[in-house]
Short mmCIF file of C-alpha atoms in Angstrom, two decimals:
data_model
loop_
_atom_site.label_atom_id
_atom_site.label_comp_id
_atom_site.label_asym_id
_atom_site.label_seq_id
_atom_site.Cartn_x
_atom_site.Cartn_y
_atom_site.Cartn_z
CA MET A 23 -6.75 -18.11 15.20
CA GLU A 24 -5.58 -21.26 13.70
CA GLY A 25 -5.26 -20.91 9.64
CA PRO A 26 -6.56 -23.95 7.64
CA GLY A 27 -2.93 -25.52 7.32
CA LEU A 28 -2.50 -25.88 11.12
CA VAL A 29 -5.47 -28.14 11.36
CA GLY A 30 -3.35 -30.98 9.92
CA LEU A 31 -0.38 -30.47 12.40
CA ASP A 32 -0.62 -32.36 15.60
CA LYS A 33 0.68 -30.53 18.82
CA ARG A 34 4.17 -32.10 18.45
CA ALA A 35 4.62 -30.88 14.91
CA ARG A 36 3.01 -27.43 15.72
CA ASP A 37 5.53 -26.92 18.64
CA ILE A 38 8.51 -28.00 16.51
CA PHE A 39 7.42 -25.91 13.51
CA ARG A 40 6.86 -22.97 15.59
CA ARG A 41 10.31 -23.29 17.42
CA ILE A 42 12.12 -23.68 13.87
CA VAL A 43 10.59 -20.45 12.48
CA GLU A 44 11.06 -18.21 15.41
CA SER A 45 14.79 -19.38 15.65
CA TYR A 46 15.22 -18.78 12.06
CA LEU A 47 13.59 -15.24 12.14
CA GLN A 48 16.04 -14.39 14.99
CA THR A 49 19.08 -15.91 13.65
CA GLY A 50 18.75 -16.47 9.82
CA GLU A 51 20.49 -19.84 10.46
CA PRO A 52 19.02 -23.17 9.39
CA VAL A 53 17.82 -25.12 12.55
CA GLY A 54 18.84 -28.68 13.07
CA SER A 55 17.38 -31.34 15.62
CA ARG A 56 20.24 -30.99 17.93
CA THR A 57 19.54 -27.23 18.22
CA LEU A 58 15.93 -27.87 18.85
CA SER A 59 16.60 -30.59 21.40
CA LEU A 60 18.65 -27.95 23.60
CA THR A 61 15.48 -25.61 23.59
CA GLY A 62 13.37 -27.72 25.87
CA VAL A 63 11.76 -30.10 23.25
CA SER A 64 10.92 -33.31 25.34
CA LEU A 65 11.63 -35.48 22.13
CA SER A 66 14.63 -37.34 21.28
CA PRO A 67 16.73 -36.23 18.20
CA ALA A 68 15.48 -38.99 16.10
CA SER A 69 11.82 -38.10 16.81
CA ILE A 70 12.67 -34.54 16.06
CA ARG A 71 14.10 -35.34 12.94
CA ASN A 72 11.04 -37.36 12.01
CA THR A 73 8.80 -34.58 12.71
CA MET A 74 11.04 -32.18 10.76
CA GLN A 75 10.79 -34.61 7.81
CA ASP A 76 7.18 -34.66 7.75
CA LEU A 77 7.12 -30.64 7.87
CA THR A 78 9.48 -30.63 4.88
CA LEU A 79 7.09 -33.15 2.91
CA ALA A 80 4.31 -30.85 3.84
CA GLY A 81 5.97 -28.13 1.86
CA LEU A 82 6.44 -25.95 5.22
CA LEU A 83 10.30 -26.44 5.76
CA ALA A 84 13.09 -26.60 3.25
CA SER A 85 16.70 -27.93 3.65
CA PRO A 86 19.27 -25.22 2.10
CA HIS A 87 22.13 -26.39 0.33
CA THR A 88 23.68 -29.35 2.01
CA SER A 89 22.80 -28.20 5.52
CA ALA A 90 21.09 -30.80 7.83
CA GLY A 91 19.14 -27.89 9.44
CA ARG A 92 15.72 -26.61 8.19
CA ILE A 93 14.42 -23.24 7.37
CA PRO A 94 10.67 -22.22 6.92
CA THR A 95 9.41 -22.03 3.08
CA HIS A 96 7.57 -18.93 2.07
CA ALA A 97 4.40 -21.25 2.57
CA GLY A 98 5.59 -22.09 6.17
CA LEU A 99 6.11 -18.21 6.85
CA ARG A 100 2.70 -17.47 5.62
CA LEU A 101 1.14 -20.15 7.93
CA PHE A 102 3.16 -19.06 10.80
CA VAL A 103 2.25 -15.42 10.29
CA ASP A 104 -1.33 -16.25 9.88
CA GLY A 105 -1.75 -18.80 12.80
CA LEU A 106 1.09 -18.88 15.34
CA LEU A 107 2.60 -15.26 15.34
CA GLU A 108 2.30 -13.31 18.49
CA ILE A 109 2.39 -9.70 17.46
CA GLY A 110 4.29 -7.44 19.88
CA ASP A 111 3.50 -3.84 20.61
CA ILE A 112 5.73 -0.56 20.05
CA SER A 113 7.36 1.09 22.97
CA ARG A 114 6.28 4.24 24.32
CA GLU A 115 9.29 5.77 23.41
CA GLU A 116 8.69 4.75 19.66
CA ARG A 117 5.35 6.20 19.88
CA ARG A 118 6.42 9.48 21.15
CA GLU A 119 9.20 9.65 18.39
CA ILE A 120 6.74 8.77 15.70
CA ASP A 121 4.20 11.29 16.91
CA ALA A 122 6.75 14.04 17.32
CA ARG A 123 8.20 13.55 13.88
CA LEU A 124 5.17 13.55 11.97
CA ALA A 125 3.38 16.37 13.82
CA GLY A 126 5.05 19.17 12.12
CA ARG A 127 3.10 21.75 10.60
CA GLY A 128 3.34 23.54 7.48
CA ARG A 129 4.58 20.50 5.42
CA SER A 130 3.49 19.64 1.88
CA PHE A 131 1.87 16.32 1.40
CA GLU A 132 5.31 14.93 -0.14
CA GLU A 133 7.27 16.18 2.71
CA ALA A 134 5.18 14.69 5.28
CA LEU A 135 5.28 11.30 3.42
CA ASP A 136 9.12 11.76 3.09
CA GLU A 137 9.29 12.08 6.63
CA ALA A 138 7.22 9.08 7.48
CA SER A 139 9.06 6.73 5.10
CA THR A 140 12.25 7.72 6.43
CA LEU A 141 11.23 7.23 9.95
CA LEU A 142 9.73 3.90 9.16
CA SER A 143 12.79 2.60 7.52
CA GLY A 144 14.78 3.58 10.34
CA LEU A 145 12.49 1.94 13.11
CA ALA A 146 11.92 -1.14 11.15
CA GLY A 147 15.33 -1.88 9.72
CA GLY A 148 14.10 -2.40 5.99
CA ALA A 149 13.27 -0.34 3.11
CA SER A 150 10.10 1.57 3.28
CA ILE A 151 7.69 2.69 0.46
CA VAL A 152 4.79 5.22 0.30
CA ALA A 153 2.91 6.46 -2.54
CA SER A 154 1.45 9.92 -2.50
CA PRO A 155 -2.38 9.63 -2.46
CA VAL A 156 -4.66 10.34 -5.57
CA ARG A 157 -5.80 13.83 -4.90
CA ASP A 158 -9.68 13.52 -5.21
CA ALA A 159 -10.69 16.90 -4.03
CA GLY A 160 -14.23 17.85 -4.69
CA VAL A 161 -15.34 20.00 -7.61
CA LYS A 162 -15.96 23.86 -6.56
CA HIS A 163 -17.05 25.26 -10.08
CA VAL A 164 -17.21 24.39 -13.55
CA GLU A 165 -17.62 26.75 -16.52
CA PHE A 166 -17.55 26.68 -20.38
CA VAL A 167 -16.00 29.76 -21.91
CA ALA A 168 -16.34 30.44 -25.55
CA LEU A 169 -12.99 31.35 -27.40
CA GLY A 170 -14.36 31.80 -30.78
CA HIS A 171 -17.21 30.37 -32.98
CA ASP A 172 -15.75 27.01 -32.94
CA GLN A 173 -13.83 26.46 -29.75
CA ALA A 174 -14.45 26.54 -26.00
CA LEU A 175 -12.50 26.24 -22.80
CA ALA A 176 -13.82 23.86 -20.32
CA VAL A 177 -12.73 25.03 -16.88
CA LEU A 178 -12.82 22.77 -13.70
CA VAL A 179 -11.94 24.54 -10.34
CA ALA A 180 -11.41 21.98 -7.38
CA ASP A 181 -11.81 22.70 -3.67
CA ASP A 182 -8.06 22.35 -3.24
CA GLY A 183 -7.58 25.32 -5.39
CA SER A 184 -6.29 23.42 -8.46
CA VAL A 185 -7.56 24.56 -12.00
CA GLU A 186 -7.72 22.20 -14.80
CA ASN A 187 -8.59 23.57 -18.18
CA ARG A 188 -9.49 21.71 -21.57
CA LEU A 189 -9.88 23.06 -25.10
CA MET A 190 -13.02 21.65 -26.74
CA PRO A 191 -14.46 21.90 -30.39
CA LEU A 192 -17.94 23.65 -30.63
CA LYS A 193 -20.33 22.70 -33.10
CA ALA A 194 -22.09 25.38 -35.13
CA GLY A 195 -24.93 27.00 -33.63
CA VAL A 196 -23.74 26.96 -29.88
CA THR A 197 -24.83 30.04 -28.13
CA PRO A 198 -23.75 31.75 -24.73
CA SER A 199 -26.97 30.69 -23.27
CA THR A 200 -26.10 27.07 -24.30
CA LEU A 201 -22.78 27.29 -22.59
CA GLN A 202 -24.27 28.82 -19.43
CA GLU A 203 -26.96 25.83 -19.32
CA ALA A 204 -24.35 23.31 -19.60
CA SER A 205 -22.26 24.97 -16.89
CA ASN A 206 -25.47 25.30 -14.51
CA PHE A 207 -26.32 21.67 -15.01
CA LEU A 208 -22.86 20.45 -14.06
CA ASN A 209 -22.39 22.77 -11.30
CA ALA A 210 -25.63 21.72 -9.62
CA ARG A 211 -24.54 18.09 -9.54
CA LEU A 212 -20.84 18.11 -9.41
CA ARG A 213 -20.32 20.82 -6.58
CA GLY A 214 -18.53 19.36 -3.42
CA ARG A 215 -18.11 15.85 -5.16
CA PRO A 216 -14.81 14.26 -6.35
CA LEU A 217 -15.26 14.00 -10.03
CA HIS A 218 -14.22 10.35 -10.38
CA GLU A 219 -16.95 9.39 -8.07
CA ALA A 220 -19.65 11.56 -9.88
CA ARG A 221 -18.70 10.82 -13.42
CA SER A 222 -20.51 7.43 -13.84
CA GLU A 223 -23.53 8.56 -11.98
CA MET A 224 -23.55 11.84 -14.21
CA ARG A 225 -23.59 9.77 -17.45
CA SER A 226 -26.74 8.02 -16.33
CA GLU A 227 -28.31 11.16 -15.22
CA LEU A 228 -27.42 12.74 -18.42
CA GLU A 229 -29.62 10.29 -20.26
CA ALA A 230 -32.60 11.09 -18.10
CA ALA A 231 -31.90 14.78 -18.28
CA ARG A 232 -31.68 15.18 -21.97
CA ARG A 233 -35.29 16.24 -21.98
CA GLU A 234 -34.28 19.25 -19.80
CA LEU A 235 -31.29 20.20 -21.88
CA ASP A 236 -31.19 20.89 -25.73
CA ALA A 237 -28.98 18.75 -27.76
CA ALA A 238 -25.87 21.31 -28.04
CA ALA A 239 -25.96 21.69 -24.05
CA ALA A 240 -26.14 17.76 -23.51
CA ARG A 241 -23.23 17.22 -25.98
CA LEU A 242 -21.05 19.89 -24.21
CA VAL A 243 -21.87 18.17 -20.67
CA GLU A 244 -21.04 14.81 -22.15
CA ASP A 245 -17.60 16.36 -23.56
CA GLY A 246 -16.88 18.08 -20.59
CA LEU A 247 -16.99 14.95 -18.50
CA ALA A 248 -14.76 13.15 -20.72
CA ALA A 249 -12.08 15.87 -20.78
CA TRP A 250 -11.65 16.54 -17.24
CA SER A 251 -9.41 14.04 -15.49
CA GLY A 252 -10.31 15.59 -11.78
CA GLY A 253 -6.58 15.77 -11.11
CA ALA A 254 -6.21 11.97 -11.52
CA GLU A 255 -3.49 12.38 -14.29
CA ARG A 256 -1.15 14.28 -11.98
CA GLU A 257 2.31 12.62 -11.46
CA ARG A 258 2.02 10.58 -8.26
CA ALA A 259 5.30 10.43 -5.94
CA LEU A 260 6.68 7.28 -4.98
CA ILE A 261 9.06 7.55 -1.97
CA VAL A 262 11.52 4.65 -1.14
CA ARG A 263 13.89 5.18 1.76
CA GLY A 264 16.32 2.61 3.64
CA ARG A 265 17.84 0.73 0.80
CA ALA A 266 20.94 0.42 2.69
CA ASN A 267 19.35 -1.40 5.55
CA LEU A 268 18.64 -4.34 2.96
CA LEU A 269 22.46 -5.01 2.79
CA GLN A 270 22.92 -5.24 6.60
CA ASP A 271 21.25 -8.66 6.96
CA ARG A 272 23.57 -11.70 6.88
CA GLU A 273 21.64 -13.34 4.07
CA ALA A 274 22.11 -10.34 1.94
CA VAL A 275 25.92 -10.66 2.08
CA GLU A 276 25.78 -14.28 1.27
CA ASP A 277 23.29 -13.72 -1.69
CA LEU A 278 24.11 -10.28 -3.46
CA GLU A 279 22.23 -11.38 -6.46
CA ARG A 280 18.90 -11.64 -4.62
CA VAL A 281 19.49 -8.25 -3.13
CA ARG A 282 20.34 -6.86 -6.66
CA VAL A 283 17.05 -8.23 -8.01
CA LEU A 284 15.27 -6.72 -4.93
CA PHE A 285 16.97 -3.10 -5.86
CA ASP A 286 15.67 -3.48 -9.33
CA ASP A 287 12.21 -4.28 -8.06
CA LEU A 288 12.45 -1.19 -5.89
CA GLU A 289 12.81 1.11 -9.15
CA GLN A 290 9.63 -0.26 -10.62
CA LYS A 291 7.47 2.83 -9.76
CA GLU A 292 4.30 1.92 -11.40
CA GLN A 293 4.27 -1.57 -10.01
CA LEU A 294 4.88 -0.42 -6.46
CA ILE A 295 2.22 2.23 -6.64
CA GLY A 296 -0.10 -0.46 -7.85
CA LEU A 297 0.88 -2.61 -4.86
CA LEU A 298 0.25 0.21 -2.63
CA ASP A 299 -3.08 0.96 -4.08
CA GLY A 300 -4.15 -2.77 -3.68
CA VAL A 301 -3.38 -2.55 -0.01
CA SER A 302 -5.48 0.46 0.19
CA ASP A 303 -8.60 -1.67 -0.54
CA ALA A 304 -7.89 -3.56 2.92
CA GLN A 305 -8.54 -2.87 6.20
CA GLY A 306 -5.62 -3.00 8.63
CA VAL A 307 -2.07 -4.48 7.89
CA ARG A 308 -1.47 -6.67 4.88
CA ILE A 309 1.44 -9.14 4.50
CA PHE A 310 2.97 -10.37 1.15
CA ILE A 311 5.73 -13.07 1.23
CA GLY A 312 7.62 -14.01 -1.69
CA ALA A 313 5.63 -15.06 -4.95
CA GLU A 314 2.48 -13.72 -3.20
CA THR A 315 3.49 -10.50 -5.14
CA ARG A 316 4.47 -10.97 -8.73
CA LEU A 317 7.07 -7.90 -8.21
CA PHE A 318 9.12 -9.59 -5.48
CA SER A 319 8.74 -13.12 -6.43
CA LEU A 320 12.17 -13.37 -7.75
CA SER A 321 14.04 -11.69 -4.82
CA GLY A 322 11.89 -13.77 -2.18
CA SER A 323 11.15 -10.44 -0.26
CA ALA A 324 8.35 -9.77 2.04
CA VAL A 325 6.20 -6.68 2.18
CA ILE A 326 4.20 -5.51 5.33
CA ALA A 327 2.00 -2.47 4.31
CA ALA A 328 -1.07 -0.67 5.75
CA PRO A 329 -3.65 2.00 4.39
CA TYR A 330 -3.22 5.37 5.83
CA MET A 331 -6.83 6.99 6.05
CA SER A 332 -8.61 10.29 7.16
CA GLY A 333 -10.66 10.65 10.08
CA ARG A 334 -13.85 10.06 8.00
CA GLN A 335 -12.10 6.68 7.15
CA ARG A 336 -11.42 7.72 3.59
CA VAL A 337 -8.40 5.87 2.39
CA LEU A 338 -5.44 8.34 1.45
CA GLY A 339 -2.89 5.88 0.54
CA ALA A 340 -0.66 3.08 1.81
CA ILE A 341 2.80 2.98 3.43
CA GLY A 342 4.76 -0.23 3.91
CA VAL A 343 8.24 -2.02 4.65
CA ILE A 344 9.85 -4.20 2.22
CA GLY A 345 12.77 -6.62 3.36
CA PRO A 346 14.02 -10.14 3.24
CA ALA A 347 11.24 -12.95 4.16
CA ARG A 348 13.13 -13.15 7.46
CA LEU A 349 11.72 -9.78 8.59
CA ASN A 350 10.85 -9.37 12.17
CA TYR A 351 7.17 -9.53 11.62
CA ALA A 352 6.07 -9.32 15.34
CA ARG A 353 7.91 -5.96 15.50
CA VAL A 354 7.23 -4.51 12.03
CA ILE A 355 3.68 -5.12 11.83
CA PRO A 356 2.69 -2.84 14.74
CA LEU A 357 5.21 -0.01 13.60
CA VAL A 358 3.64 -0.09 10.08
CA ASP A 359 0.12 -0.19 11.59
CA TYR A 360 0.82 2.77 14.07
CA THR A 361 2.73 4.70 11.62
CA ALA A 362 0.20 4.54 9.04
CA ARG A 363 -2.70 5.65 11.48
CA VAL A 364 -0.56 8.69 12.75
CA LEU A 365 0.13 9.69 9.17
CA GLY A 366 -3.50 9.52 8.30
CA ARG A 367 -4.33 11.99 11.01
CA MET A 368 -1.79 14.26 10.03
CA LEU A 369 -2.60 14.59 6.51
CA ASP A 370 -6.34 14.64 7.20
CA GLY A 371 -5.57 17.83 9.37
CA GLN A 372 -3.86 19.22 6.22
CA GLU A 373 -6.99 18.57 4.02
CA THR A 374 -9.41 20.46 6.21
#
């Protein structure tokens, strides 16, 4: 489908633009009018130069340094990816390799994610990133246990076996029956549901249920909901593999400062996790080029990422590839997409 920027390009400009981008993605070299004239363009070098100048004025091409050739700008790459890119497919052998390497049983979540990240960086030729999912297991049981006249232990047991304990102060006059009443109220409404999903609904339900609960039990319920994190505060793992691949590109050798900035970016754990969490809100593969992400704007890098999800279409997280803006989009996009789908199926099997 044509992106809005393509509407303003006539057939000649579109053809020349496509040829320039495809040549640049393949070689990393600026493309000149003489080179284009040798690729079958039925125009004179002068006509080609005039069209290239128009594309430059439109912000789609740029002339690096003193070269007479042109390379696509990040805006040009975005236009190409959205409207002209012909996405390939991964080979049967690559599918078998991905299936086999991610099919191992008995791995932990982190081990499975590490294998997927290592595999993807090797196949795609860039650095790969993947964040461990937010573990949002359902609530199995909650209970308030008195530890004295002025203190209680709020216990939350999740379906995945994790236990979260919180100390809470008790107001005078709280009886064992009050603790049981609050426990029963929460168990009836939380069991089987992830806490983060139920928390906001529970607060509105609590307002309506105050007539059923005495004031002390209502206070316990409210304090318990505020105290439990539901596992959200657990340290999330971020796995980055394949940094050395970023040094194999010809542009990397010529622009080591850009690579240094990119390596620094790859150390920004919270921002990388935030980027992947943003991808998790989307359907399918997401592509960011250059300044489209604040994190990679200085290094001018590209990110191709996709969410991995359970068989019930519940998003677990996201996995992606980072590299120079001259990534082989036609190859990397289906690699990321297929790896994400296989990873989601495998992790889904671990959850059941």
